[in-house]
Amino acid sequence: DNYRCTDEILSVANRLVSFNQERHRKVLRSTKRATEPVRFEKFPDETLEAERIGLEISYLIAKRDRQPSDFAILFRTNEQPRPFEAELRRRQIPYVVLGSQSFFDRKEIRDLLAYLRVIARPDDESALLRILNTPARSIGATSVEKVLKRAVVSGDTFFDAARDAASAGEITERIAKPMLTFEAQLGKWRGRFKQPGTSLGDTLRALIDEIQYEREVEKLYKEPAQVQTRLESITQLEDALHDYTKRTAHPRLEHFLDEMALNDRDEIGGDNKKELEKNAVKLLTIHSAKGLEFPRVYLVGMEEGLLPHKRSVEGTRQDIEEERRLAYVGVTRAQESLTLTFAETRRKWGKPRKTIPSRFLFEMRSDAENEAAVAENAESG
């Protein structure tokens, strides 16, 4: 017997794994009766998939006495969590990414958000210090230290202190010049982002091109796969700005940054961060979820090319069977509630592409011979 899942969740899992020709697992049964059905839901795109799940989690925490730690969002690849992270941040719901790096902890995302923070808030000196020499601007650490000391004593901004330091002969005009050139560049972009009707995502792209940030990525990472992953992250940040603009009547850069801040969780460290994460929604790959269990699970991105993964779709029957076993693991992480979702379109490199619902959805619904049935019968989000 299996005491973890409800009988309905286990029934769906057993039905799925029964499609494997090489079965090493006995059929498990549950003594725990289901209080709600397994749900299959479709959404027009991955942004609405994340928004609907974020809304439901928010509602259940507020109205049903649920804790954030009751929820887990499981996915197949590390490229999937960005819209869920953005949505949970927007709703101020604490979360933690287990087994991989948070989208917002990636160097390129921290760098570009620091640019946006300085553009939106000129007095954000911690963000300024992060980007002052990223990409390199021939601004030496010793010169920065001299300017910072003057700024602390005088209470001036970094750039005002740089001007005064140059006038006082503490740094040369040659050293001050790249600092003040950068100040003017930031001022120009401040104006661009504030122009009425401007596209925040397109403006970020123009900024990235001007500072040649992608060339910086290519210098930092020698492996082509690493470079591609980092560049895809940058595209996802542009997507996040486009998503924000679509759902907001009067989009402003400052407001977007406030949504992404999640109460400055990124600045919390050590034991405090660990304590915060104890009661948090868990975002993790199915591989990372092995051995774990959660009261309420969302298994997202149930699409051909994601689950089963593209490599397996192009591989052998054994590869598909391995993916099916992985899907079984995902399904059986749920103790009380299981929701399986797919998006009808999903962006790749910023462009929406049509998807095909995962064959595993058909199998779990006993519709393996009628692939249209799942798409038609899944609840629309």
CSV table of C-alpha atoms in Angstrom, one decimal:
chain,number,residue,atom,x,y,z
A,1,ASP,CA,0.0,0.0,0.0
A,2,ASN,CA,1.0,3.6,-0.6
A,3,TYR,CA,0.0,6.0,2.2
A,4,ARG,CA,1.3,9.2,0.6
A,5,CYS,CA,-1.0,9.8,-2.4
A,6,THR,CA,-4.8,9.7,-2.6
A,7,ASP,CA,-6.4,6.8,-4.4
A,8,GLU,CA,-7.2,9.0,-7.4
A,9,ILE,CA,-3.7,10.3,-7.8
A,10,LEU,CA,-2.3,6.8,-7.5
A,11,SER,CA,-4.8,5.5,-10.1
A,12,VAL,CA,-3.6,8.2,-12.6
A,13,ALA,CA,0.0,7.3,-11.9
A,14,ASN,CA,-0.6,3.5,-12.3
A,15,ARG,CA,-2.5,4.1,-15.6
A,16,LEU,CA,0.5,6.2,-16.9
A,17,VAL,CA,3.2,3.7,-16.0
A,18,SER,CA,1.2,0.8,-17.4
A,19,PHE,CA,2.1,2.1,-20.9
A,20,ASN,CA,5.7,1.1,-20.3
A,21,GLN,CA,6.6,-2.3,-21.8
A,22,GLU,CA,9.5,-2.7,-19.3
A,23,ARG,CA,7.7,-2.5,-15.9
A,24,HIS,CA,9.6,-3.2,-12.7
A,25,ARG,CA,7.1,-1.6,-10.4
A,26,LYS,CA,4.3,-3.3,-8.7
A,27,VAL,CA,0.9,-1.7,-8.8
A,28,LEU,CA,0.5,0.4,-5.7
A,29,ARG,CA,-2.8,1.1,-4.0
A,30,SER,CA,-3.8,3.8,-1.6
A,31,THR,CA,-6.0,3.7,1.5
A,32,LYS,CA,-6.3,7.5,1.4
A,33,ARG,CA,-9.6,8.6,-0.3
A,34,ALA,CA,-9.4,11.6,-2.7
A,35,THR,CA,-11.2,14.8,-1.6
A,36,GLU,CA,-10.7,16.5,-5.0
A,37,PRO,CA,-10.2,15.2,-8.5
A,38,VAL,CA,-6.9,15.2,-10.4
A,39,ARG,CA,-7.2,18.3,-12.7
A,40,PHE,CA,-6.0,18.7,-16.3
A,41,GLU,CA,-5.8,22.3,-17.4
A,42,LYS,CA,-4.7,24.1,-20.6
A,43,PHE,CA,-3.7,27.7,-21.0
A,44,PRO,CA,-3.1,29.9,-24.1
A,45,ASP,CA,0.6,30.5,-23.1
A,46,GLU,CA,3.1,30.0,-20.3
A,47,THR,CA,2.4,33.4,-18.8
A,48,LEU,CA,-1.2,32.7,-18.2
A,49,GLU,CA,-0.3,29.2,-16.9
A,50,ALA,CA,1.9,30.9,-14.3
A,51,GLU,CA,-0.7,33.7,-13.5
A,52,ARG,CA,-3.5,31.2,-12.9
A,53,ILE,CA,-1.4,29.0,-10.6
A,54,GLY,CA,-0.2,32.1,-8.8
A,55,LEU,CA,-3.7,33.3,-8.3
A,56,GLU,CA,-4.9,29.9,-7.0
A,57,ILE,CA,-2.0,29.6,-4.5
A,58,SER,CA,-2.7,33.2,-3.3
A,59,TYR,CA,-6.4,32.4,-2.9
A,60,LEU,CA,-5.8,29.1,-1.0
A,61,ILE,CA,-3.3,30.8,1.4
A,62,ALA,CA,-5.6,33.7,2.0
A,63,LYS,CA,-9.0,31.9,2.2
A,64,ARG,CA,-8.3,28.2,3.0
A,65,ASP,CA,-5.7,28.4,5.7
A,66,ARG,CA,-3.0,26.9,3.5
A,67,GLN,CA,0.7,27.6,4.0
A,68,PRO,CA,3.1,28.5,1.2
A,69,SER,CA,5.1,25.3,2.1
A,70,ASP,CA,2.0,23.2,1.1
A,71,PHE,CA,2.6,23.9,-2.6
A,72,ALA,CA,5.1,22.7,-5.1
A,73,ILE,CA,5.5,23.5,-8.8
A,74,LEU,CA,7.3,20.8,-10.7
A,75,PHE,CA,8.8,21.1,-14.1
A,76,ARG,CA,11.0,19.2,-16.5
A,77,THR,CA,13.8,21.7,-17.3
A,78,ASN,CA,15.5,24.6,-15.6
A,79,GLU,CA,14.3,27.0,-18.3
A,80,GLN,CA,10.7,26.8,-17.1
A,81,PRO,CA,10.4,28.5,-13.7
A,82,ARG,CA,10.9,32.2,-14.8
A,83,PRO,CA,7.2,33.1,-15.2
A,84,PHE,CA,6.3,31.3,-12.0
A,85,GLU,CA,9.0,33.2,-10.1
A,86,ALA,CA,7.9,36.5,-11.5
A,87,GLU,CA,4.2,35.7,-10.6
A,88,LEU,CA,5.0,34.6,-7.1
A,89,ARG,CA,7.1,37.8,-6.6
A,90,ARG,CA,4.3,39.9,-8.0
A,91,ARG,CA,2.0,38.4,-5.4
A,92,GLN,CA,4.5,38.6,-2.6
A,93,ILE,CA,4.4,34.9,-2.0
A,94,PRO,CA,7.6,33.5,-0.6
A,95,TYR,CA,9.2,30.7,-2.7
A,96,VAL,CA,12.5,28.9,-3.1
A,97,VAL,CA,14.0,27.2,-6.2
A,98,LEU,CA,15.4,23.8,-5.1
A,99,GLY,CA,18.2,22.0,-6.9
A,100,SER,CA,19.0,24.8,-9.3
A,101,GLN,CA,19.6,28.5,-9.4
A,102,SER,CA,16.8,31.0,-9.2
A,103,PHE,CA,16.3,32.9,-12.4
A,104,PHE,CA,16.8,36.1,-10.4
A,105,ASP,CA,20.1,34.9,-9.0
A,106,ARG,CA,21.8,34.5,-12.4
A,107,LYS,CA,24.6,36.9,-13.0
A,108,GLU,CA,23.2,38.3,-16.2
A,109,ILE,CA,19.8,38.9,-14.6
A,110,ARG,CA,21.3,40.6,-11.5
A,111,ASP,CA,23.5,42.8,-13.8
A,112,LEU,CA,20.6,43.9,-16.0
A,113,LEU,CA,18.2,44.4,-13.1
A,114,ALA,CA,20.9,46.6,-11.5
A,115,TYR,CA,21.0,48.7,-14.7
A,116,LEU,CA,17.2,49.1,-14.5
A,117,ARG,CA,17.4,49.9,-10.8
A,118,VAL,CA,19.9,52.7,-11.3
A,119,ILE,CA,18.0,54.1,-14.3
A,120,ALA,CA,14.7,54.1,-12.2
A,121,ARG,CA,16.4,55.2,-8.9
A,122,PRO,CA,19.6,57.2,-9.4
A,123,ASP,CA,20.4,57.0,-5.7
A,124,ASP,CA,20.6,53.2,-5.7
A,125,GLU,CA,24.4,53.1,-5.2
A,126,SER,CA,24.6,49.3,-4.5
A,127,ALA,CA,23.2,48.7,-7.9
A,128,LEU,CA,25.5,51.4,-9.4
A,129,LEU,CA,28.6,49.7,-7.9
A,130,ARG,CA,27.6,46.4,-9.5
A,131,ILE,CA,27.4,47.8,-13.0
A,132,LEU,CA,30.0,50.6,-12.9
A,133,ASN,CA,32.5,48.3,-14.6
A,134,THR,CA,30.1,45.8,-16.3
A,135,PRO,CA,31.0,45.7,-19.1
A,136,ALA,CA,34.5,47.1,-18.5
A,137,ARG,CA,34.8,50.9,-18.7
A,138,SER,CA,38.4,51.4,-17.5
A,139,ILE,CA,37.3,52.5,-14.1
A,140,GLY,CA,39.8,51.2,-11.5
A,141,ALA,CA,38.9,49.9,-8.1
A,142,THR,CA,41.3,52.4,-6.3
A,143,SER,CA,39.6,55.3,-8.0
A,144,VAL,CA,36.1,54.0,-7.1
A,145,GLU,CA,37.2,53.7,-3.5
A,146,LYS,CA,38.5,57.3,-3.4
A,147,VAL,CA,35.2,58.6,-4.8
A,148,LEU,CA,33.1,56.5,-2.4
A,149,LYS,CA,35.1,57.8,0.6
A,150,ARG,CA,34.4,61.4,-0.5
A,151,ALA,CA,30.7,60.5,-1.1
A,152,VAL,CA,30.3,59.1,2.4
A,153,VAL,CA,31.9,62.2,4.0
A,154,SER,CA,30.0,64.7,1.9
A,155,GLY,CA,26.7,62.9,1.6
A,156,ASP,CA,26.8,63.5,-2.2
A,157,THR,CA,25.9,61.0,-4.9
A,158,PHE,CA,28.7,58.9,-6.4
A,159,PHE,CA,28.8,61.0,-9.6
A,160,ASP,CA,28.8,64.4,-7.8
A,161,ALA,CA,31.6,63.1,-5.6
A,162,ALA,CA,33.5,62.0,-8.7
A,163,ARG,CA,33.3,65.6,-10.1
A,164,ASP,CA,34.5,67.0,-6.8
A,165,ALA,CA,37.3,64.5,-6.5
A,166,ALA,CA,38.5,65.5,-10.0
A,167,SER,CA,38.3,69.2,-9.1
A,168,ALA,CA,40.3,68.5,-5.9
A,169,GLY,CA,42.9,66.5,-7.7
A,170,GLU,CA,42.1,63.3,-5.8
A,171,ILE,CA,41.6,61.6,-9.2
A,172,THR,CA,42.7,62.8,-12.6
A,173,GLU,CA,40.3,64.1,-15.2
A,174,ARG,CA,41.2,61.1,-17.4
A,175,ILE,CA,40.0,58.8,-14.6
A,176,ALA,CA,36.9,60.9,-13.9
A,177,LYS,CA,35.9,61.0,-17.6
A,178,PRO,CA,34.6,57.4,-18.0
A,179,MET,CA,32.6,57.8,-14.8
A,180,LEU,CA,30.9,61.0,-16.0
A,181,THR,CA,30.4,59.6,-19.5
A,182,PHE,CA,28.5,56.6,-17.8
A,183,GLU,CA,26.4,59.1,-15.8
A,184,ALA,CA,25.4,60.8,-19.0
A,185,GLN,CA,24.6,57.5,-20.6
A,186,LEU,CA,22.4,56.5,-17.6
A,187,GLY,CA,20.6,59.9,-17.8
A,188,LYS,CA,19.8,59.3,-21.5
A,189,TRP,CA,18.3,55.9,-20.8
A,190,ARG,CA,16.3,57.3,-17.9
A,191,GLY,CA,14.7,59.6,-20.4
A,192,ARG,CA,14.1,56.8,-22.8
A,193,PHE,CA,12.4,54.6,-20.3
A,194,LYS,CA,10.1,57.4,-19.2
A,195,GLN,CA,8.9,58.3,-22.6
A,196,PRO,CA,5.1,57.9,-22.8
A,197,GLY,CA,4.0,54.8,-24.7
A,198,THR,CA,7.5,53.3,-24.7
A,199,SER,CA,7.9,49.5,-24.7
A,200,LEU,CA,9.9,48.6,-21.6
A,201,GLY,CA,11.0,45.3,-23.1
A,202,ASP,CA,12.1,46.9,-26.4
A,203,THR,CA,13.9,49.6,-24.6
A,204,LEU,CA,15.8,47.1,-22.4
A,205,ARG,CA,16.8,45.3,-25.7
A,206,ALA,CA,18.1,48.6,-27.1
A,207,LEU,CA,20.1,49.2,-23.9
A,208,ILE,CA,21.6,45.7,-24.0
A,209,ASP,CA,22.7,46.3,-27.6
A,210,GLU,CA,24.2,49.7,-26.8
A,211,ILE,CA,26.3,48.5,-23.8
A,212,GLN,CA,27.2,45.3,-25.8
A,213,TYR,CA,26.2,43.2,-22.8
A,214,GLU,CA,25.8,40.0,-24.9
A,215,ARG,CA,29.4,40.4,-26.0
A,216,GLU,CA,30.3,40.5,-22.3
A,217,VAL,CA,28.5,37.2,-21.8
A,218,GLU,CA,30.4,35.6,-24.7
A,219,LYS,CA,33.7,36.7,-23.1
A,220,LEU,CA,32.8,35.3,-19.7
A,221,TYR,CA,31.6,31.9,-20.8
A,222,LYS,CA,33.6,29.8,-23.1
A,223,GLU,CA,31.2,26.9,-23.6
A,224,PRO,CA,28.7,27.5,-26.4
A,225,ALA,CA,25.9,25.8,-24.4
A,226,GLN,CA,26.6,28.1,-21.4
A,227,VAL,CA,26.5,31.2,-23.6
A,228,GLN,CA,23.2,30.1,-25.2
A,229,THR,CA,21.7,29.5,-21.7
A,230,ARG,CA,22.7,32.9,-20.5
A,231,LEU,CA,21.5,34.7,-23.7
A,232,GLU,CA,18.1,32.8,-23.3
A,233,SER,CA,17.9,34.2,-19.7
A,234,ILE,CA,18.3,37.7,-21.1
A,235,THR,CA,15.5,37.1,-23.6
A,236,GLN,CA,13.3,35.8,-20.7
A,237,LEU,CA,13.9,39.1,-18.8
A,238,GLU,CA,12.7,41.0,-21.9
A,239,ASP,CA,9.7,38.6,-21.9
A,240,ALA,CA,9.0,39.5,-18.3
A,241,LEU,CA,8.9,43.2,-19.1
A,242,HIS,CA,6.6,42.5,-22.1
A,243,ASP,CA,4.3,40.5,-19.8
A,244,TYR,CA,4.2,43.2,-17.2
A,245,THR,CA,3.4,45.8,-19.9
A,246,LYS,CA,0.5,43.7,-21.2
A,247,ARG,CA,-1.2,43.3,-17.9
A,248,THR,CA,-0.6,46.9,-16.6
A,249,ALA,CA,-2.7,49.9,-17.6
A,250,HIS,CA,0.1,52.4,-16.9
A,251,PRO,CA,3.4,50.5,-16.9
A,252,ARG,CA,6.3,52.1,-15.2
A,253,LEU,CA,9.9,50.8,-14.7
A,254,GLU,CA,9.8,51.5,-11.0
A,255,HIS,CA,6.6,49.5,-10.5
A,256,PHE,CA,8.0,46.5,-12.4
A,257,LEU,CA,11.1,46.6,-10.2
A,258,ASP,CA,8.9,46.7,-7.1
A,259,GLU,CA,7.0,43.7,-8.3
A,260,MET,CA,10.2,41.7,-8.9
A,261,ALA,CA,11.7,42.6,-5.5
A,262,LEU,CA,9.7,40.2,-3.2
A,263,ASN,CA,10.4,42.3,-0.1
A,264,ASP,CA,14.1,42.4,-0.9
A,265,ARG,CA,14.5,38.7,-0.4
A,266,ASP,CA,17.5,38.8,-2.7
A,267,GLU,CA,19.4,40.8,-0.1
A,268,ILE,CA,18.6,38.4,2.8
A,269,GLY,CA,21.4,35.9,3.5
A,270,GLY,CA,22.5,33.1,5.8
A,271,ASP,CA,20.2,31.8,8.5
A,272,ASN,CA,17.5,34.4,7.9
A,273,LYS,CA,17.1,33.3,4.3
A,274,LYS,CA,17.0,29.7,5.4
A,275,GLU,CA,14.3,30.5,7.9
A,276,LEU,CA,12.3,32.5,5.3
A,277,GLU,CA,12.5,29.5,2.9
A,278,LYS,CA,11.1,27.0,5.4
A,279,ASN,CA,7.6,28.3,4.7
A,280,ALA,CA,7.8,28.9,1.0
A,281,VAL,CA,6.4,27.5,-2.2
A,282,LYS,CA,8.9,25.0,-3.7
A,283,LEU,CA,9.9,25.3,-7.4
A,284,LEU,CA,11.9,22.3,-8.6
A,285,THR,CA,12.6,19.9,-11.4
A,286,ILE,CA,11.0,16.5,-11.2
A,287,HIS,CA,14.5,15.1,-10.8
A,288,SER,CA,15.1,17.2,-7.8
A,289,ALA,CA,11.7,16.2,-6.3
A,290,LYS,CA,12.6,12.5,-6.0
A,291,GLY,CA,12.1,11.4,-2.4
A,292,LEU,CA,10.0,14.6,-1.5
A,293,GLU,CA,6.3,15.0,-1.2
A,294,PHE,CA,3.9,17.9,-1.0
A,295,PRO,CA,0.2,18.3,-0.1
A,296,ARG,CA,-0.5,20.3,-3.4
A,297,VAL,CA,1.4,19.8,-6.6
A,298,TYR,CA,1.3,21.5,-10.0
A,299,LEU,CA,3.1,19.5,-12.7
A,300,VAL,CA,3.5,22.1,-15.4
A,301,GLY,CA,4.6,22.3,-19.0
A,302,MET,CA,3.1,18.9,-20.0
A,303,GLU,CA,4.0,19.2,-23.6
A,304,GLU,CA,5.9,17.2,-26.2
A,305,GLY,CA,9.5,18.4,-26.2
A,306,LEU,CA,9.4,19.2,-22.5
A,307,LEU,CA,7.9,16.1,-20.9
A,308,PRO,CA,8.8,13.9,-22.7
A,309,HIS,CA,11.9,15.9,-23.3
A,310,LYS,CA,13.0,16.7,-26.9
A,311,ARG,CA,16.0,14.4,-26.7
A,312,SER,CA,13.8,11.5,-25.7
A,313,VAL,CA,11.2,12.2,-28.4
A,314,GLU,CA,14.0,12.0,-30.9
A,315,GLY,CA,15.4,8.8,-29.3
A,316,THR,CA,14.3,5.3,-28.6
A,317,ARG,CA,11.3,3.6,-27.0
A,318,GLN,CA,13.5,3.1,-23.9
A,319,ASP,CA,14.1,6.9,-23.8
A,320,ILE,CA,10.4,7.6,-23.8
A,321,GLU,CA,9.8,4.9,-21.1
A,322,GLU,CA,12.4,6.7,-18.9
A,323,GLU,CA,10.6,10.0,-19.4
A,324,ARG,CA,7.3,8.2,-18.5
A,325,ARG,CA,8.9,6.9,-15.3
A,326,LEU,CA,10.0,10.5,-14.6
A,327,ALA,CA,6.4,11.8,-15.1
A,328,TYR,CA,5.3,9.0,-12.7
A,329,VAL,CA,7.7,10.4,-10.1
A,330,GLY,CA,6.2,13.9,-10.6
A,331,VAL,CA,2.6,12.7,-10.3
A,332,THR,CA,3.3,10.7,-7.1
A,333,ARG,CA,4.9,13.7,-5.3
A,334,ALA,CA,1.3,14.9,-4.6
A,335,GLN,CA,-0.3,13.9,-1.4
A,336,GLU,CA,-3.7,15.5,-1.7
A,337,SER,CA,-4.1,17.6,-4.8
A,338,LEU,CA,-2.6,17.2,-8.3
A,339,THR,CA,-3.0,19.6,-11.2
A,340,LEU,CA,-1.4,18.9,-14.6
A,341,THR,CA,-1.1,21.8,-17.0
A,342,PHE,CA,0.1,22.6,-20.5
A,343,ALA,CA,0.4,25.8,-22.6
A,344,GLU,CA,-0.9,25.9,-26.2
A,345,THR,CA,1.9,28.3,-27.1
A,346,ARG,CA,5.3,28.7,-25.4
A,347,ARG,CA,8.0,31.3,-26.2
A,348,LYS,CA,11.4,30.3,-27.4
A,349,TRP,CA,13.9,33.1,-27.9
A,350,GLY,CA,11.0,35.6,-27.4
A,351,LYS,CA,8.9,34.1,-30.2
A,352,PRO,CA,5.6,32.2,-29.4
A,353,ARG,CA,5.5,28.7,-30.8
A,354,LYS,CA,2.6,26.3,-30.9
A,355,THR,CA,3.0,23.2,-28.7
A,356,ILE,CA,1.6,19.7,-28.7
A,357,PRO,CA,0.1,18.3,-25.4
A,358,SER,CA,2.2,15.6,-23.9
A,359,ARG,CA,1.3,12.0,-24.8
A,360,PHE,CA,1.5,11.3,-21.1
A,361,LEU,CA,-1.7,13.4,-20.5
A,362,PHE,CA,-3.6,11.2,-23.0
A,363,GLU,CA,-2.3,8.1,-21.3
A,364,MET,CA,-3.3,9.3,-17.8
A,365,ARG,CA,-6.8,10.2,-19.1
A,366,SER,CA,-7.2,6.8,-20.8
A,367,ASP,CA,-7.2,8.7,-24.1
A,368,ALA,CA,-4.0,7.4,-25.6
A,369,GLU,CA,-5.8,6.6,-28.9
A,370,ASN,CA,-7.5,10.0,-29.2
A,371,GLU,CA,-4.9,12.7,-28.8
A,372,ALA,CA,-7.4,15.5,-29.5
A,373,ALA,CA,-9.5,14.5,-26.4
A,374,VAL,CA,-7.1,15.9,-23.8
A,375,ALA,CA,-6.8,19.2,-25.4
A,376,GLU,CA,-10.6,19.5,-25.8
A,377,ASN,CA,-11.5,18.2,-22.4
A,378,ALA,CA,-8.8,20.0,-20.3
A,379,GLU,CA,-10.2,23.0,-18.4
A,380,SER,CA,-9.2,26.2,-20.0
A,381,GLY,CA,-7.4,28.6,-17.7
